Amino acid sequence: MASASLCADAPVLMATQRANKHILLRLDRGRRVRLVREVYLRSDVPCCSELCRRGCQAPADGCASLPAALTHYVLPDCAAARAYWELFELPEVEGVLLTLTSLHHIQGAGGRRLYNRVKSQLRDPRQSTALFDNEFQAECWRDRRPGESEDQHAAGLNWSAARWYAQHLDYAIPIVLVTDGTVEPCQPEDKGGVDVLSVADYVARFHGDKPQVTQIFESLRASLAAAEAASSAEGSAGESTRGDYPEHLSAESLKAGVKSGQFLQGCLHVSRKSGQDTAVVSLSGGAQMLELKASRRDPDRRAARPEPGGARRHRVRPAAAQGLLGPASRRRAADGGLGRRPHGRVVGIAQRNWRDYVCSVEPAADGSSKDSGASKRILAVPWDRRVPKIRIATSQAAALASQRFVVRIDAWPADSQYPNGHFVRPLGAVGHLETETQALLIEHGLAVREFSAKQLAELPAVTEDQPWQVDPQEVAKRRDLRQSHLVFSIDPVGCVDVDDTLSVRRLDNGNIELGVHIADVTHFVKANSLCDIEARQRCTSIYLADRRYDMLPLLLSGNLCSLWSQVDRYAVSVIWELTPDTEVVSVWYGRTVIRSAYKLFYEMAQRIHDGEAMETAVPDIPELAPLLKRDRDLLRRRFAQLREAVSLLVGVANTIKARRMACGGLELEGVEVQAKFADPERTQLEDLVIAECMIFANHWVARKIVAYYPSQSCLRRHPPPRQEFFDSLIRCAQARGFTIKADSNRQLAESLDSCVDPADPEVNRILRTLATQAMSNALYFSTGALPRDQFAHYGLALDLYTHFTSPIRRYADILVHRCLLAALGDSEAEDALLPNQELEAQCCLMNERHRAAQHAQMASMQLFQCLFFRARPPTDPLRLVEAVVCQVRDSSIGVFVPRYGIKGSVRLARSDGSVLDAGPPARDLRSVQAAPPPAEAAPDGCGPRWIPAGSGASVSRDPSGGSLRVSTGPEQKQQVYSLFDHLVVRVSVAESHSHGPALQLDLVARLVSKDAGAADAGGGGKADLVRQVREREEQQEEERRWDLKRRQGEEEGGQQHLLQSTGTLYHFLLDTARRDAKRRRGSGQD
Ligand SMILES: [Zn+2]
């Protein structure tokens, strides 16, 4: 219903005066309701401007204010605000003043989605958008005159509001009333310091130099014009709707149906892999899944095709659509058919989840046509294969042909196969690394803006000449460890930012004191500051194959909160007193100031621990090296002290770990591994030591905060796996003669340790990966949201766990820091604590974004793999790699390529019924690489070949699920593919203009022997791959620039081709690949 304005709860009512306000609300399905509301007029409605000299009260909490340092304030009228709101959302458009009149208009006529967006912008202090409660302001309100239309009345109110502002602020800033011109505002003679502009004039005058603004304005205008033209054409032609799609039921019937149990309500998902014919609904409040399937022969297929994001009528969509299923599904669900999931159909949509879509357009068939400047409607093809094409109106169709760009959906008319949308912004040319990287961030919902000047202004001012220094007053409030403790950090080579440090020493009573010191991020990031709000939204730093996007501004993550050696830093510390066998005697928590003595890398710590002589080690320790020439006695003492500390630390950590492992802690790939930016392949002893200390700190912080805030602490839980998920793991292990017991985490850990094939290290690795896949994900949660018996962390075998040790790159740790400090009596931190419900909502967001960040990281890695292999000639022996079977499916096998960390699928049967005959097995990878490349159609008995359907060949999966049998013909030669079998596959890249490149794995040969040494065949694994591709891309980018410069000089076609071909081999190949792709598309085979 018409809610009171957001900021209307000012406490004091001054001279009040009653008036009546008529509100017209448009409900779902076009019904209108008229309400009459009494309003109390006041004279003290705040103006929310920093320019105010009349002592307005500061706006209520959570309401933005208008900055003083702007060129103007802009007040959009009702229609302009509704039609062009996206314009006013842009960070470039500042000082937006929205009246309550316009907000009510949006609520009534703009739909719920738009209304929610407007409200969330008004609440976001990062945006300088203010709401003016003009209808409560006595000087701005007037009753509707007889004969005056609702729109005219609203226009008049907005006009009064604009004039009031100009006068109230003593004409200190121009007020611009923006109108879309549909309603003539009754313009008085005296404009009272207000400029009235059309949206087009406003954009041209104030933002003409900002492409972001002009582009979206043009796009919105074209889209509105197209919608208008379509509706008038329909009106004049009287064209009947095609009626392809059955109407959804009314909201009332849906509600009643759900209540009576006739319909089921749930969240709809479409897998990226299973294509466009199947969707799954997970029902709210239960694990039961319903399947929605559209058969290929179904005449209604188009209508039933699952459409993510845009669901209407019969369509269904994944991820957060609340689908409502009809009677058929209910019946089949009741049948509870074994094996087959119940089916259903969507009868209504409770909530849509439209987002930004990355799109491209198929290149025009007639070659390059030039834009005539006229707007035309084109179909944009979303990057996400699950999303239908989106119809957009644009005047730049030809310019968009080779681009990726962002599109938003506006509506999906009942009679249309495609939803209507509009162009938002360009991302760049298809195929470029930058474009593709931005695309995958947007597709994973992770697009981030740069930190704004306002956000950066909250941080201390630091320059190179004036580095940041600790404040003596602040130091006095903290425990000072700078003299008393030897603090040091150990990180992977190349790691620049240090967020955790350690200290360890033997106490006089024979006990050991261990300290973990974490950067005190919350000292700099105050609760509800702009940086805090930004970090709360981002939740995590994002690590892609070649770059990262920080959660916090670089000044914090790369300086003030980086615990470098030889500088003073604020920290939050946990310090234990431990008995020699690591029983905890006491724990101290608190704020400290530290000065790390050494910033060590793993490898150096290992060398020190291994007893390397001082003479050879010290030159590699920058903090000690200067002493070599100056003071050898001091050096000897310092080095001995460091070696003692490192050795003590290793001893302590190993004991702590052994204790935890004895309780059933698991060492699994992917469970709580710290994703640091540097080399991901770390298996050093020191690495495990640091990780163990961090786990220890996280555990003890969890204990502390739960004790103080049992219902509003942020913890991390890892639910025990469902036993049935282990079945395939157990079967796989059996295939190799191993036994896995998964009754408890301890049994699982022990049996995984014993599954080792000395001849094939991949066996254990794959089994651990399978075990990880069988696990549930670890999740953040608020302790008030779950019963105590669900708090535990299964993988780490700890009853309580949280994240405390990386506040630079995870927001959860920031929440935990505040919670810990509050528990220690810090009143500021206590004020910032989130109540249970809010905390739980934030935990859900963090879980979602962590998952998205991981998926984006994988997608980025895959993109690099594609760029790497795309650059190699088809016959390059590097394309031939050894792969291990890690999964058996119905007509394909899942394989893992250890050399590049690639996971993929190898097809053994095609949808046309043909089956792959792999031929006789080969001896090893080298012999396959040495063999001449097979011709397209391999001669009999040499290399794999496809046997067409009908010649007796078949594929069948073993009943146990552990192997796949291929019978290759009448003579029934059988080829068996089992788990852990080694194969040789050829890696190639399947190009797609619309959806980006993808790796393709094709079987080249089966291997007889298990070639354990396959990983050494030249090249250097993942990190090397990323570096190579990155370097090539940069070089190419440079050449593109150079090329452009040259071309501007000489407009000659032949020259251009020559220039492009003079680049690197990589460049040449890339161009060839693109030309090939273009040709393929031309002949319609994409
Ligand atoms: Zn004021």
mmCIF file with all atom_site columns, N, CA, C and O in Angstrom, residues 537-551:
data_model
loop_
_atom_site.group_PDB
_atom_site.id
_atom_site.type_symbol
_atom_site.label_atom_id
_atom_site.label_alt_id
_atom_site.label_comp_id
_atom_site.label_asym_id
_atom_site.label_entity_id
_atom_site.label_seq_id
_atom_site.pdbx_PDB_ins_code
_atom_site.Cartn_x
_atom_site.Cartn_y
_atom_site.Cartn_z
_atom_site.occupancy
_atom_site.B_iso_or_equiv
_atom_site.pdbx_formal_charge
_atom_site.auth_seq_id
_atom_site.auth_comp_id
_atom_site.auth_asym_id
_atom_site.auth_atom_id
_atom_site.pdbx_PDB_model_num
ATOM 1  N N  . GLN A 1 537 ? 28.559 -4.821  0.320   1.00 0.00 ? 537 GLN A N  1
ATOM 2  C CA . GLN A 1 537 ? 27.965 -5.252  -0.937  1.00 0.00 ? 537 GLN A CA 1
ATOM 3  C C  . GLN A 1 537 ? 28.870 -6.231  -1.681  1.00 0.00 ? 537 GLN A C  1
ATOM 4  O O  . GLN A 1 537 ? 28.429 -7.224  -2.216  1.00 0.00 ? 537 GLN A O  1
ATOM 5  N N  . ARG A 1 538 ? 30.171 -5.918  -1.716  1.00 0.00 ? 538 ARG A N  1
ATOM 6  C CA . ARG A 1 538 ? 31.100 -6.769  -2.472  1.00 0.00 ? 538 ARG A CA 1
ATOM 7  C C  . ARG A 1 538 ? 31.333 -8.106  -1.789  1.00 0.00 ? 538 ARG A C  1
ATOM 8  O O  . ARG A 1 538 ? 31.551 -9.114  -2.453  1.00 0.00 ? 538 ARG A O  1
ATOM 9  N N  . CYS A 1 539 ? 31.384 -8.097  -0.469  1.00 0.00 ? 539 CYS A N  1
ATOM 10 C CA . CYS A 1 539 ? 31.543 -9.313  0.350   1.00 0.00 ? 539 CYS A CA 1
ATOM 11 C C  . CYS A 1 539 ? 32.924 -9.961  0.270   1.00 0.00 ? 539 CYS A C  1
ATOM 12 O O  . CYS A 1 539 ? 33.359 -10.599 1.215   1.00 0.00 ? 539 CYS A O  1
ATOM 13 N N  . THR A 1 540 ? 33.582 -9.867  -0.853  1.00 0.00 ? 540 THR A N  1
ATOM 14 C CA . THR A 1 540 ? 34.828 -10.603 -1.001  1.00 0.00 ? 540 THR A CA 1
ATOM 15 C C  . THR A 1 540 ? 35.671 -9.960  -2.092  1.00 0.00 ? 540 THR A C  1
ATOM 16 O O  . THR A 1 540 ? 35.136 -9.305  -2.978  1.00 0.00 ? 540 THR A O  1
ATOM 17 N N  . SER A 1 541 ? 36.970 -10.135 -1.994  1.00 0.00 ? 541 SER A N  1
ATOM 18 C CA . SER A 1 541 ? 37.816 -9.795  -3.134  1.00 0.00 ? 541 SER A CA 1
ATOM 19 C C  . SER A 1 541 ? 37.628 -10.891 -4.175  1.00 0.00 ? 541 SER A C  1
ATOM 20 O O  . SER A 1 541 ? 37.356 -12.035 -3.828  1.00 0.00 ? 541 SER A O  1
ATOM 21 N N  . ILE A 1 542 ? 37.765 -10.512 -5.431  1.00 0.00 ? 542 ILE A N  1
ATOM 22 C CA . ILE A 1 542 ? 37.549 -11.498 -6.500  1.00 0.00 ? 542 ILE A CA 1
ATOM 23 C C  . ILE A 1 542 ? 38.884 -11.792 -7.161  1.00 0.00 ? 542 ILE A C  1
ATOM 24 O O  . ILE A 1 542 ? 39.571 -10.869 -7.599  1.00 0.00 ? 542 ILE A O  1
ATOM 25 N N  . TYR A 1 543 ? 39.247 -13.038 -7.213  1.00 0.00 ? 543 TYR A N  1
ATOM 26 C CA . TYR A 1 543 ? 40.526 -13.429 -7.791  1.00 0.00 ? 543 TYR A CA 1
ATOM 27 C C  . TYR A 1 543 ? 40.291 -14.114 -9.127  1.00 0.00 ? 543 TYR A C  1
ATOM 28 O O  . TYR A 1 543 ? 39.708 -15.191 -9.172  1.00 0.00 ? 543 TYR A O  1
ATOM 29 N N  . LEU A 1 544 ? 40.722 -13.466 -10.189 1.00 0.00 ? 544 LEU A N  1
ATOM 30 C CA . LEU A 1 544 ? 40.615 -14.091 -11.499 1.00 0.00 ? 544 LEU A CA 1
ATOM 31 C C  . LEU A 1 544 ? 41.994 -14.622 -11.893 1.00 0.00 ? 544 LEU A C  1
ATOM 32 O O  . LEU A 1 544 ? 42.971 -14.446 -11.173 1.00 0.00 ? 544 LEU A O  1
ATOM 33 N N  . ALA A 1 545 ? 42.070 -15.241 -13.043 1.00 0.00 ? 545 ALA A N  1
ATOM 34 C CA . ALA A 1 545 ? 43.314 -15.890 -13.430 1.00 0.00 ? 545 ALA A CA 1
ATOM 35 C C  . ALA A 1 545 ? 44.473 -14.904 -13.474 1.00 0.00 ? 545 ALA A C  1
ATOM 36 O O  . ALA A 1 545 ? 45.596 -15.235 -13.110 1.00 0.00 ? 545 ALA A O  1
ATOM 37 N N  . ASP A 1 546 ? 44.234 -13.670 -13.883 1.00 0.00 ? 546 ASP A N  1
ATOM 38 C CA . ASP A 1 546 ? 45.341 -12.741 -14.073 1.00 0.00 ? 546 ASP A CA 1
ATOM 39 C C  . ASP A 1 546 ? 45.201 -11.458 -13.283 1.00 0.00 ? 546 ASP A C  1
ATOM 40 O O  . ASP A 1 546 ? 45.975 -10.536 -13.469 1.00 0.00 ? 546 ASP A O  1
ATOM 41 N N  . ARG A 1 547 ? 44.199 -11.342 -12.459 1.00 0.00 ? 547 ARG A N  1
ATOM 42 C CA . ARG A 1 547 ? 43.988 -10.069 -11.766 1.00 0.00 ? 547 ARG A CA 1
ATOM 43 C C  . ARG A 1 547 ? 43.084 -10.297 -10.582 1.00 0.00 ? 547 ARG A C  1
ATOM 44 O O  . ARG A 1 547 ? 42.533 -11.363 -10.392 1.00 0.00 ? 547 ARG A O  1
ATOM 45 N N  . ARG A 1 548 ? 42.927 -9.251  -9.810  1.00 0.00 ? 548 ARG A N  1
ATOM 46 C CA . ARG A 1 548 ? 41.965 -9.368  -8.725  1.00 0.00 ? 548 ARG A CA 1
ATOM 47 C C  . ARG A 1 548 ? 41.210 -8.066  -8.564  1.00 0.00 ? 548 ARG A C  1
ATOM 48 O O  . ARG A 1 548 ? 41.688 -6.993  -8.965  1.00 0.00 ? 548 ARG A O  1
ATOM 49 N N  . TYR A 1 549 ? 40.030 -8.152  -7.978  1.00 0.00 ? 549 TYR A N  1
ATOM 50 C CA . TYR A 1 549 ? 39.227 -6.983  -7.667  1.00 0.00 ? 549 TYR A CA 1
ATOM 51 C C  . TYR A 1 549 ? 39.088 -6.953  -6.160  1.00 0.00 ? 549 TYR A C  1
ATOM 52 O O  . TYR A 1 549 ? 38.512 -7.862  -5.572  1.00 0.00 ? 549 TYR A O  1
ATOM 53 N N  . ASP A 1 550 ? 39.654 -5.908  -5.548  1.00 0.00 ? 550 ASP A N  1
ATOM 54 C CA . ASP A 1 550 ? 39.692 -5.855  -4.095  1.00 0.00 ? 550 ASP A CA 1
ATOM 55 C C  . ASP A 1 550 ? 38.351 -5.501  -3.493  1.00 0.00 ? 550 ASP A C  1
ATOM 56 O O  . ASP A 1 550 ? 37.578 -4.757  -4.082  1.00 0.00 ? 550 ASP A O  1
ATOM 57 N N  . MET A 1 551 ? 38.144 -6.015  -2.285  1.00 0.00 ? 551 MET A N  1
ATOM 58 C CA . MET A 1 551 ? 36.933 -5.645  -1.557  1.00 0.00 ? 551 MET A CA 1
ATOM 59 C C  . MET A 1 551 ? 37.090 -4.255  -0.955  1.00 0.00 ? 551 MET A C  1
ATOM 60 O O  . MET A 1 551 ? 36.117 -3.523  -0.803  1.00 0.00 ? 551 MET A O  1
#
